[in-house]
């Protein structure tokens, strides 16, 4: 009989064997769940200095006998790095905030007692109690001493990553196939056996089991509270195991139906030596499923699932197929690397073929790629580069990169815009543009169409992503938002009045699901997601004691009144890191429409005033840069000129590619190879391909010892 549909139970012939297999699968999943995200985001300054040692001399304000507490500059260095560097930089240069010297009007930075008291009361922002007592005294001493460091690290806005070839690399865990990769792989296996139409028929029959396989989530982690890349979701739950189990049974059953079994097993089915026929099936089907040839021990192992070789039995062949599809070698992308005494080994040809194919195509290697792995020529550098070009030019890569763009810009965070259509305020605000239940999807797709055009038609550089005026509305509803005609040619249409530079002025990144804009959220998104700067968590009492605000104030005026109150921790972050990035696009309303004035409403939804828009701001894209911009175009130019967009984009593509957060010290070489490629050529295609040419992509760390 076929595998029984009970939790972690299998047919009697190979019960113990498959129990062992599933125990292995579950243990892999649990280890991936707990340790799959081995990297952590490190701020540029803190990661390069948090482990540095200092040979600077310690100093004391007085001896212990005087009764005055002693403080230490050397100890202050470590405590400063722990509590202060993320915001202030290793030398107080600002790291997004104004330099510490610029803040000294609040206290006397040369007075140990005054500076210690200020730090103890107000720093760090959250929680303010994290550095008081001796910590505050030591940090004050370190600041007053001039930030002495033995490594002579200096204030810098350098965007380049440091490549340390001797750094201990990250030990990457095996990655399970995503739901998409799992489905695509099964489809390709069946297509190779029975053709595309039969594969579609089998998939349709198995739809219910596929639906039970959990979708990947965008994990919320400490480094990204708004949801990171799905590839980082390596959780394995009982629901995964149950779905894999059910799917293996269903596919085995379908492939061994009377009208398919001979094509599945081969011409030996029904005649000839049964054991030999089973071995042939294991060898051919296993190679397709595992993406590599099986050795003799494996062939014997999976052949044993057949049971007695006394006769040809469809159900026994189904047992063999189900056993193979339940194996870790199928549901995981398995990488051991070639034999080596080193802890960092090169992937073998089959592992490299799978890594390329699953990265760019989200499925198993095709016949061409597998043949090059089989004869070993894929390990030849020129052959490998040719295959990178071939895979990259395939339409399946375009689908994969489109998924990356969607998650990079967090487009899915924009949900239905019509949820408040019944309110008087929103109806009067939207007017003729009252949203349908698909407008948010139209907006998302328009941004993706823009990025597709810029990437694959070679018409735009990476900088153009932030400055181009091209729009791609495919529906009349979205075209009306932009004030243009619909575009279905794929070449785009110029924005009226040259008023929409780049992706940050597209409706999908401006819409808020309400009548008011959200300049704070826009600023946070740019700072964290496009510049990769770190914003400290707001204080626990950030929303307490808010002032009463007049309805005659604009959104900007309200934000300033709430977040920029003098001498508050809110003002420190918002003035330095957030608001100056959000205000320059306030000439677009919360549907993404261009505007010159903001309409003000009372609580009944009646218009009470029209207020002029102020789009000025100090973005501080780089530390110490206090240049004021007057509009979105000037903001985009500042972002592009900072060089930080390329560095941040390299981080994001690394996370997507390696399914973990980067460790800047250990992954610096790969990050710099990506960043420099993008910065030098401006070609997004060049950088997207470059990931496969990094040594990190072609190697495997088997131990950190």
XYZ file of C-alpha atoms in Angstrom:
705
model
C 0.000 0.000 0.000
C 1.005 3.644 -0.349
C 2.384 5.714 2.491
C -0.320 6.114 5.104
C -1.681 9.548 5.776
C -0.807 9.724 9.464
C 1.651 12.015 11.156
C 5.223 10.780 10.728
C 4.128 7.222 9.899
C 5.127 5.229 6.856
C 4.483 1.906 5.184
C 5.620 -1.127 7.152
C 8.399 -2.339 4.831
C 10.651 0.672 5.448
C 9.126 2.190 8.560
C 12.369 2.611 10.482
C 14.259 3.932 7.470
C 11.790 6.688 6.708
C 11.376 7.563 10.356
C 15.106 8.188 10.352
C 14.815 10.295 7.208
C 12.081 12.476 8.671
C 13.903 12.833 11.965
C 16.796 14.180 9.914
C 14.536 16.558 7.991
C 12.959 17.898 11.155
C 16.330 18.337 12.853
C 17.568 20.289 9.823
C 14.516 22.467 9.911
C 14.856 23.200 13.593
C 18.505 24.109 13.195
C 17.613 26.358 10.281
C 14.906 27.972 12.374
C 17.228 28.680 15.265
C 20.491 29.290 13.505
C 19.787 30.061 9.877
C 20.212 33.776 10.330
C 23.756 33.774 11.543
C 24.630 37.208 10.338
C 23.601 40.425 11.980
C 23.385 43.936 10.762
C 26.225 46.080 11.955
C 26.377 49.815 11.665
C 29.383 50.898 9.619
C 31.052 52.532 12.554
C 30.161 50.125 15.311
C 31.063 47.007 13.385
C 34.513 48.265 12.603
C 35.254 49.478 16.082
C 33.224 47.464 18.568
C 35.978 44.914 18.994
C 38.895 47.291 18.774
C 41.256 47.548 21.672
C 42.844 50.722 22.856
C 46.299 51.280 24.185
C 45.466 54.782 25.304
C 46.293 55.463 28.910
C 43.657 55.478 31.605
C 43.138 58.658 33.553
C 41.636 59.365 36.922
C 40.049 62.489 38.230
C 41.561 61.829 41.647
C 42.786 59.039 43.853
C 40.406 56.756 45.688
C 41.384 58.345 48.974
C 39.924 61.664 47.904
C 36.434 60.192 47.895
C 35.841 61.192 44.273
C 34.810 58.312 41.968
C 37.511 57.336 39.484
C 36.809 57.195 35.751
C 38.658 55.541 32.909
C 39.136 56.736 29.334
C 39.955 53.205 28.221
C 36.811 51.782 29.813
C 34.891 54.703 28.359
C 35.926 53.617 24.862
C 34.196 50.253 25.246
C 31.104 51.738 26.866
C 30.920 54.459 24.216
C 31.037 51.782 21.496
C 28.305 49.808 23.251
C 25.889 52.663 23.869
C 26.806 55.607 21.639
C 28.536 54.677 18.380
C 25.399 53.702 16.475
C 24.138 57.285 16.636
C 27.266 59.356 17.139
C 29.975 57.487 15.215
C 33.341 56.258 16.572
C 34.721 59.790 16.895
C 31.503 61.658 17.589
C 31.342 62.672 13.936
C 27.623 62.136 13.746
C 26.808 58.941 11.844
C 23.568 60.554 10.656
C 23.282 62.771 13.747
C 25.011 66.125 14.029
C 28.561 65.835 15.394
C 28.799 65.778 19.173
C 30.621 69.108 19.163
C 27.569 70.634 17.493
C 25.451 69.453 20.422
C 27.654 70.915 23.124
C 25.450 73.959 23.561
C 23.308 71.706 25.745
C 26.127 71.120 28.213
C 29.776 71.923 28.725
C 31.620 69.210 26.817
C 34.859 70.124 28.552
C 33.468 69.739 32.067
C 33.596 66.152 33.351
C 30.855 66.590 35.962
C 28.417 68.429 33.690
C 28.930 66.096 30.737
C 28.597 63.001 32.951
C 25.355 64.306 34.407
C 23.941 65.059 30.955
C 24.790 61.590 29.639
C 23.318 59.933 32.727
C 20.042 61.831 32.363
C 19.480 61.904 28.597
C 21.702 59.331 26.848
C 21.329 56.939 25.174
C 17.911 57.770 23.810
C 16.375 54.390 24.580
C 16.634 53.486 27.348
C 18.119 56.585 28.912
C 19.065 54.578 31.995
C 21.426 52.294 30.040
C 24.489 54.441 30.752
C 24.475 56.123 34.138
C 26.829 56.182 37.098
C 30.359 55.038 36.234
C 29.322 54.378 32.617
C 28.362 58.036 32.135
C 31.584 59.157 33.828
C 33.755 56.903 31.678
C 32.046 57.915 28.437
C 32.381 61.588 29.359
C 36.090 61.081 30.014
C 36.482 59.366 26.631
C 34.773 62.274 24.846
C 36.771 64.929 26.687
C 39.999 63.061 25.947
C 39.279 63.450 22.242
C 38.020 59.952 21.386
C 41.480 58.316 21.564
C 41.702 55.002 19.674
C 44.681 52.782 18.993
C 43.409 52.014 15.481
C 43.385 55.713 14.551
C 39.924 55.321 13.052
C 38.685 58.663 11.844
C 35.485 60.390 11.016
C 34.561 59.435 7.491
C 31.614 59.177 5.170
C 33.293 56.450 3.168
C 30.740 54.107 1.647
C 33.226 51.388 0.704
C 33.242 48.144 2.664
C 36.480 46.836 4.131
C 37.507 43.548 2.542
C 39.365 41.385 5.031
C 40.301 38.216 3.186
C 41.416 36.625 6.461
C 38.164 37.262 8.318
C 36.481 34.153 9.719
C 33.543 33.576 7.372
C 29.970 32.805 8.308
C 28.879 29.168 8.500
C 25.771 29.077 6.315
C 23.135 26.450 7.058
C 21.340 24.412 4.450
C 18.312 26.161 2.990
C 15.050 24.392 2.357
C 13.294 24.878 -0.928
C 10.778 27.695 -0.767
C 7.205 26.909 -1.701
C 7.804 28.404 -5.129
C 11.059 26.495 -5.604
C 9.450 23.250 -4.422
C 6.564 23.583 -6.860
C 8.814 24.606 -9.761
C 11.138 21.670 -9.108
C 8.333 19.120 -9.079
C 6.942 20.645 -12.236
C 10.308 20.325 -13.989
C 10.749 16.709 -12.848
C 7.345 15.683 -14.181
C 7.770 17.741 -17.357
C 10.993 15.894 -18.132
C 9.219 12.558 -17.735
C 5.801 13.209 -19.269
C 5.831 16.612 -20.950
C 4.508 20.007 -19.955
C 0.794 19.231 -20.333
C 0.976 16.127 -18.143
C 2.994 18.035 -15.555
C 0.268 20.660 -15.437
C -2.346 17.939 -14.966
C -0.418 16.381 -12.076
C 0.047 19.761 -10.418
C -3.654 20.479 -10.723
C -4.478 17.204 -8.957
C -2.020 18.030 -6.178
C -3.277 21.602 -5.749
C -4.919 20.954 -2.381
C -1.690 19.541 -0.946
C 0.283 22.468 -2.376
C -2.145 24.865 -0.769
C -1.421 23.237 2.607
C 2.327 23.923 2.250
C 2.970 27.129 4.243
C 3.888 30.285 2.377
C 7.109 32.018 3.336
C 6.708 35.159 5.418
C 8.830 38.274 5.423
C 10.360 37.740 8.882
C 10.225 40.582 11.371
C 13.645 40.642 12.982
C 15.539 43.083 15.182
C 17.368 44.493 12.156
C 14.147 44.998 10.180
C 10.929 45.461 12.112
C 8.987 46.088 8.894
C 9.642 42.631 7.447
C 12.700 41.450 5.569
C 13.161 39.009 2.687
C 11.151 35.808 2.375
C 14.337 33.886 1.669
C 15.270 34.465 5.303
C 12.224 32.496 6.410
C 13.801 29.087 7.014
C 11.329 27.877 9.620
C 10.221 24.260 9.345
C 6.998 23.387 11.119
C 4.953 20.217 11.356
C 2.738 21.720 8.639
C 5.723 21.657 6.278
C 6.407 18.022 7.088
C 2.761 17.058 6.652
C 2.517 18.874 3.315
C 5.783 17.384 1.980
C 4.526 13.991 3.054
C 1.144 14.409 1.362
C 2.671 15.828 -1.804
C 5.189 12.996 -2.080
C 2.349 10.484 -1.836
C 0.184 12.346 -4.339
C 2.944 12.691 -6.915
C 3.986 9.072 -6.454
C 0.398 7.975 -6.967
C -0.057 10.121 -10.079
C 3.227 9.021 -11.652
C 2.392 5.345 -11.209
C -1.134 5.406 -12.616
C -1.598 2.790 -15.339
C -1.304 5.250 -18.230
C 1.880 6.860 -16.791
C 3.810 4.122 -15.025
C 5.760 2.749 -17.985
C 6.891 6.229 -18.971
C 7.857 6.867 -15.348
C 9.688 3.606 -14.660
C 10.968 2.775 -18.121
C 10.533 0.017 -20.682
C 11.625 -2.592 -18.133
C 8.311 -2.196 -16.295
C 6.250 -5.372 -16.516
C 9.088 -7.500 -17.836
C 12.691 -8.269 -17.051
C 14.480 -8.227 -13.725
C 12.468 -6.349 -11.095
C 15.436 -5.363 -8.927
C 17.332 -4.043 -11.924
C 14.286 -2.051 -12.992
C 13.902 -0.554 -9.512
C 17.584 0.369 -9.432
C 17.242 2.112 -12.795
C 14.282 4.106 -11.510
C 16.166 5.147 -8.378
C 19.195 6.142 -10.420
C 17.287 8.235 -12.970
C 14.492 9.680 -10.807
C 16.851 10.234 -7.878
C 19.309 12.120 -10.067
C 16.540 14.411 -11.279
C 15.214 14.981 -7.748
C 18.558 15.369 -5.973
C 20.147 17.420 -8.775
C 23.171 15.098 -8.763
C 24.005 11.427 -9.438
C 23.425 8.912 -6.646
C 26.187 6.621 -5.450
C 25.732 2.867 -5.137
C 24.902 2.973 -1.442
C 22.135 5.502 -2.078
C 20.734 3.455 -4.937
C 20.584 0.391 -2.699
C 19.064 2.421 0.121
C 16.181 3.899 -1.870
C 15.649 0.664 -3.822
C 14.983 -1.056 -0.508
C 11.773 0.990 -0.192
C 10.314 -1.262 -2.881
C 10.220 -4.245 -0.578
C 10.282 -7.698 -2.128
C 11.500 -7.798 -5.739
C 9.215 -10.731 -6.560
C 7.065 -8.861 -9.090
C 6.356 -5.513 -10.682
C 3.917 -3.666 -8.434
C 2.774 -0.076 -9.088
C 2.312 0.641 -5.408
C 5.865 -0.478 -4.638
C 7.276 1.809 -7.335
C 5.205 4.590 -5.791
C 6.838 3.836 -2.424
C 10.263 4.342 -3.988
C 9.276 7.653 -5.592
C 7.655 8.896 -2.374
C 10.771 7.983 -0.400
C 12.994 9.993 -2.756
C 10.673 13.016 -2.655
C 10.707 12.909 1.153
C 14.512 12.893 1.359
C 16.462 15.891 2.702
C 18.430 15.899 -0.566
C 15.210 16.872 -2.338
C 13.588 19.353 0.054
C 16.882 21.098 0.923
C 19.567 22.707 -1.204
C 22.351 20.508 0.088
C 25.947 21.778 0.002
C 28.938 19.899 1.401
C 31.634 21.355 -0.827
C 34.572 19.519 -2.310
C 36.943 17.620 -0.049
C 39.396 19.943 1.671
C 41.276 20.312 4.924
C 40.284 23.952 5.065
C 37.114 25.203 6.725
C 36.213 27.106 3.549
C 35.680 24.781 0.591
C 34.626 25.279 -2.990
C 31.235 23.961 -4.044
C 31.372 20.950 -6.338
C 29.980 21.237 -9.858
C 26.506 19.913 -9.008
C 26.162 22.138 -5.942
C 27.280 25.139 -7.963
C 24.781 24.331 -10.719
C 21.963 24.108 -8.166
C 23.005 27.309 -6.432
C 23.010 29.197 -9.729
C 19.701 27.767 -10.845
C 17.816 28.253 -7.591
C 19.175 31.770 -7.160
C 18.249 33.046 -10.619
C 15.425 30.701 -11.677
C 13.953 29.342 -8.429
C 14.109 25.809 -9.795
C 16.486 22.930 -10.522
C 19.232 23.098 -13.177
C 18.137 22.516 -16.745
C 19.716 19.858 -18.980
C 22.428 22.184 -20.284
C 23.584 23.257 -16.854
C 23.407 19.731 -15.461
C 25.455 18.346 -18.358
C 28.201 20.882 -17.659
C 28.163 19.832 -14.016
C 28.256 16.166 -14.995
C 31.395 16.518 -17.105
C 32.958 18.944 -14.638
C 33.398 21.774 -17.136
C 31.177 24.096 -15.058
C 34.147 24.503 -12.716
C 36.075 26.126 -15.575
C 35.900 29.879 -15.009
C 35.061 30.813 -18.594
C 32.345 28.142 -18.846
C 30.908 29.242 -15.516
C 30.762 32.877 -16.616
C 29.010 31.870 -19.832
C 26.391 30.044 -17.786
C 25.908 33.018 -15.485
C 25.184 35.112 -18.572
C 22.841 32.470 -19.993
C 20.826 32.030 -16.821
C 20.696 35.748 -16.190
C 19.269 36.499 -19.639
C 16.396 34.039 -19.136
C 12.913 35.374 -18.351
C 12.839 33.332 -15.135
C 15.581 35.552 -13.741
C 13.441 38.591 -14.479
C 10.664 37.080 -12.380
C 13.078 36.427 -9.521
C 14.488 39.955 -9.593
C 10.981 41.412 -9.721
C 10.252 39.533 -6.497
C 13.442 40.980 -5.014
C 12.418 44.518 -5.970
C 8.973 44.006 -4.436
C 10.485 43.038 -1.102
C 13.325 45.581 -1.255
C 10.824 48.458 -1.454
C 8.354 46.709 0.885
C 5.593 47.307 -1.642
C 3.357 44.713 -0.013
C 3.106 46.938 3.056
C 0.742 49.083 0.994
C -2.647 47.400 1.312
C -6.197 48.297 0.252
C -6.637 52.035 -0.179
C -10.421 51.894 -0.253
C -10.986 50.807 3.343
C -11.980 54.342 4.425
C -14.056 55.234 1.362
C -17.192 55.793 3.438
C -15.739 58.533 5.641
C -16.630 62.105 4.742
C -13.063 63.297 5.115
C -11.642 60.691 2.794
C -14.418 61.000 0.203
C -13.998 64.766 0.054
C -10.226 64.407 -0.037
C -10.166 61.797 -2.832
C -12.863 63.420 -4.955
C -12.941 61.831 -8.404
C -10.028 59.565 -7.423
C -11.845 57.554 -4.745
C -9.812 54.307 -4.772
C -11.000 50.959 -6.037
C -10.024 47.788 -4.198
C -7.203 47.206 -6.692
C -5.570 50.629 -6.788
C -2.841 49.618 -4.339
C -1.935 46.670 -6.587
C -1.888 48.955 -9.634
C 0.520 51.234 -7.789
C 2.797 48.359 -6.783
C 2.931 46.997 -10.328
C 3.693 50.425 -11.768
C 6.842 50.714 -9.674
C 7.866 47.185 -10.627
C 7.253 47.928 -14.313
C 9.476 50.992 -13.985
C 12.252 48.939 -12.381
C 11.840 46.150 -14.939
C 12.210 48.665 -17.749
C 15.249 50.250 -16.161
C 16.919 46.917 -15.461
C 16.225 44.761 -18.503
C 16.003 47.243 -21.343
C 19.265 48.779 -20.215
C 17.780 52.238 -20.489
C 18.404 53.387 -16.924
C 21.319 53.442 -14.533
C 20.938 52.805 -10.828
C 21.024 56.562 -10.227
C 18.168 56.905 -12.700
C 16.049 54.773 -10.394
C 15.978 57.866 -8.175
C 15.869 60.620 -10.793
C 13.994 59.356 -13.875
C 10.661 60.996 -14.689
C 9.209 57.967 -16.505
C 5.819 56.649 -15.394
C 4.226 53.290 -16.242
C 0.509 53.431 -15.343
C -1.351 50.585 -17.080
C -4.829 51.539 -15.872
C -6.954 54.643 -16.275
C -7.411 54.852 -12.512
C -3.696 55.170 -11.806
C -3.080 57.312 -14.895
C -5.607 59.794 -13.493
C -3.581 59.980 -10.264
C -0.543 60.930 -12.315
C -2.392 63.162 -14.770
C -1.222 61.193 -17.817
C -2.588 58.629 -20.273
C -2.298 54.880 -19.741
C 0.870 53.155 -20.913
C 0.890 49.593 -22.189
C 3.865 49.806 -24.527
C 6.444 49.220 -21.801
C 8.401 52.385 -22.614
C 6.739 54.714 -20.133
C 5.564 58.324 -20.310
C 7.233 61.414 -18.888
C 5.741 62.922 -15.751
C 4.129 66.341 -16.241
C 6.262 69.327 -15.246
C 9.297 67.113 -14.490
C 7.918 66.857 -10.974
C 8.411 63.148 -10.200
C 12.056 62.180 -9.881
C 12.528 58.473 -9.270
C 10.795 55.732 -7.329
C 10.302 57.772 -4.152
C 7.783 60.007 -5.919
C 5.756 57.104 -7.289
C 2.287 56.653 -5.840
C 3.100 53.296 -4.246
C 5.685 54.958 -1.998
C 3.521 57.987 -1.223
C 0.058 56.512 -0.578
C -0.902 56.207 3.098
C -4.435 54.746 3.283
C -5.683 58.020 4.745
C -6.187 61.677 3.908
C -2.926 62.760 5.531
C 0.620 62.170 4.339
C 3.179 60.479 6.581
C 6.479 62.350 6.291
C 7.904 60.570 9.329
C 7.394 57.139 7.797
C 8.825 58.367 4.495
C 11.896 59.643 6.300
C 12.333 56.428 8.265
C 12.022 54.364 5.089
C 14.681 56.370 3.265
C 17.043 56.454 6.234
C 16.808 52.765 7.095
C 15.948 51.023 3.842
C 17.733 53.115 1.207
C 20.662 54.566 3.145
C 21.006 51.656 5.604
C 21.487 54.017 8.528
C 20.312 52.958 11.930
C 17.664 54.927 13.800
C 17.512 54.314 17.548
C 14.249 52.969 18.901
C 11.945 55.728 20.158
C 11.672 56.220 23.912
C 8.955 54.231 25.641
C 7.083 57.443 26.419
C 7.387 58.864 22.902
C 3.632 59.197 22.426
C 2.803 60.537 25.873
C 1.996 64.169 26.634
C 1.376 65.057 22.998
C 0.373 68.693 22.499
C -3.115 69.622 21.355
C -2.902 70.647 17.719
C -5.021 73.083 15.758
C -6.869 71.700 12.712
C -5.486 74.707 10.863
C -1.994 73.203 10.883
C -0.559 71.336 7.906
C 0.725 67.802 8.290
C 4.263 69.130 8.353
C 3.444 71.664 11.057
C 1.827 68.953 13.148
C 4.828 66.671 12.764
C 7.195 69.472 13.741
C 5.077 70.379 16.763
C 5.084 66.793 17.996
C 8.580 65.615 17.121
C 10.779 68.690 17.214
C 10.055 70.066 20.658
C 13.329 71.558 21.944
C 15.417 69.646 24.471
C 13.640 66.338 23.850
C 15.051 63.033 22.678
C 12.429 63.037 19.917
C 13.821 66.233 18.439
C 17.336 64.839 18.374
C 16.372 61.928 16.086
C 13.714 63.618 14.021
C 15.674 66.755 13.222
C 18.874 64.851 12.472
C 17.700 61.658 10.800
C 14.043 61.583 9.807
C 12.047 64.706 9.074
C 14.492 66.266 6.629
C 14.120 63.205 4.401
C 10.316 63.109 4.600
C 9.386 66.756 4.089
C 10.744 67.300 0.524
C 8.004 65.084 -0.981
C 5.144 66.822 0.831
C 4.062 68.337 -2.490
C 2.420 64.949 -3.137
C -0.726 64.025 -1.252
C -1.573 60.673 0.319
C -2.837 59.281 -3.000
C 0.355 60.313 -4.738
C -1.207 63.276 -6.550
C 0.872 66.374 -7.178
C -0.353 69.344 -5.153
C 0.570 72.931 -4.396
C -1.593 73.256 -1.294
C -2.814 70.955 1.437
C -6.560 70.764 2.001
C -7.481 71.026 5.683
C -10.678 69.407 6.988
C -12.665 69.582 10.205
C -13.931 66.442 11.937
C -17.087 66.441 9.816
C -15.055 66.254 6.632
C -15.725 69.863 5.637
C -12.953 71.883 4.013
C -11.839 74.656 6.355
C -8.683 75.935 4.657
C -6.055 75.537 1.952
C -2.473 75.771 3.185
C 0.745 76.247 1.248
C 3.209 73.359 1.133
C 6.748 73.630 2.528
C 9.085 71.072 0.909
C 12.346 72.314 2.351
C 14.466 70.071 4.526
C 17.974 69.130 5.592
C 18.282 65.459 4.623
C 21.778 64.821 6.060
C 22.284 61.865 3.756
C 25.875 61.944 4.926
C 27.273 62.888 8.300
C 27.951 66.566 8.803
C 26.168 67.594 5.599
C 23.732 70.352 6.578
C 22.820 71.436 3.041
C 19.147 72.328 2.745
C 17.107 71.053 -0.184
C 13.974 72.702 -1.464
C 12.113 69.913 -3.221
C 12.085 66.260 -4.219
C 14.485 66.740 -7.133
C 17.119 68.288 -4.892
C 16.572 65.542 -2.308
C 17.133 62.822 -4.907
C 20.322 64.510 -6.072
C 21.612 64.557 -2.498
C 20.818 60.872 -2.078
C 22.501 59.936 -5.355
C 25.575 62.053 -4.637
C 26.014 60.496 -1.191
C 27.124 57.157 -2.671
C 25.244 55.433 0.126
C 22.452 54.207 -2.129
C 24.811 51.810 -3.907
C 26.270 50.534 -0.645
C 22.830 49.973 0.853
C 21.527 48.295 -2.298
C 24.519 45.934 -2.166
C 23.540 45.005 1.388
C 19.974 44.282 0.340
C 20.927 42.097 -2.600
C 23.370 40.221 -0.382
C 20.579 39.499 2.107
C 18.281 38.304 -0.647
C 21.003 36.158 -2.238
C 22.418 34.508 0.881
C 19.166 34.372 2.857
C 20.680 35.998 5.913
C 21.652 39.394 7.246
C 25.139 40.512 6.398
C 28.034 40.644 8.851
C 29.990 43.622 7.580
C 33.328 42.441 8.922
C 33.029 38.861 7.664
C 31.141 39.597 4.454
C 32.988 42.792 3.567
C 34.673 41.328 0.482
C 31.422 40.236 -1.159
C 29.667 43.465 -0.194
C 32.439 45.605 -1.620
C 32.550 43.588 -4.840
C 28.842 44.299 -5.335
C 29.001 47.952 -4.304
C 32.032 48.815 -6.368
C 30.614 47.096 -9.446
C 27.415 49.116 -9.182
C 29.247 52.361 -8.446
C 31.714 51.917 -11.301
C 29.304 50.989 -14.092
C 25.949 52.239 -12.858
C 24.472 49.102 -14.410
C 22.030 47.259 -12.197
C 22.375 44.205 -14.431
C 26.123 44.165 -13.820
C 25.656 44.084 -10.060
C 22.855 41.516 -10.128
C 25.102 39.166 -12.100
C 28.141 39.980 -9.991
C 26.752 38.139 -6.972
C 27.363 34.815 -8.748
C 30.973 35.822 -9.429
C 31.872 36.486 -5.802
C 34.044 33.872 -4.075
C 31.421 33.732 -1.303
C 28.785 32.500 -3.775
C 30.975 29.670 -5.047
C 32.237 28.440 -1.693
C 30.928 26.852 1.478
C 32.103 27.252 5.050
C 31.950 23.897 6.784
C 33.298 25.020 10.148
C 34.156 28.238 11.930
C 36.854 26.538 13.983
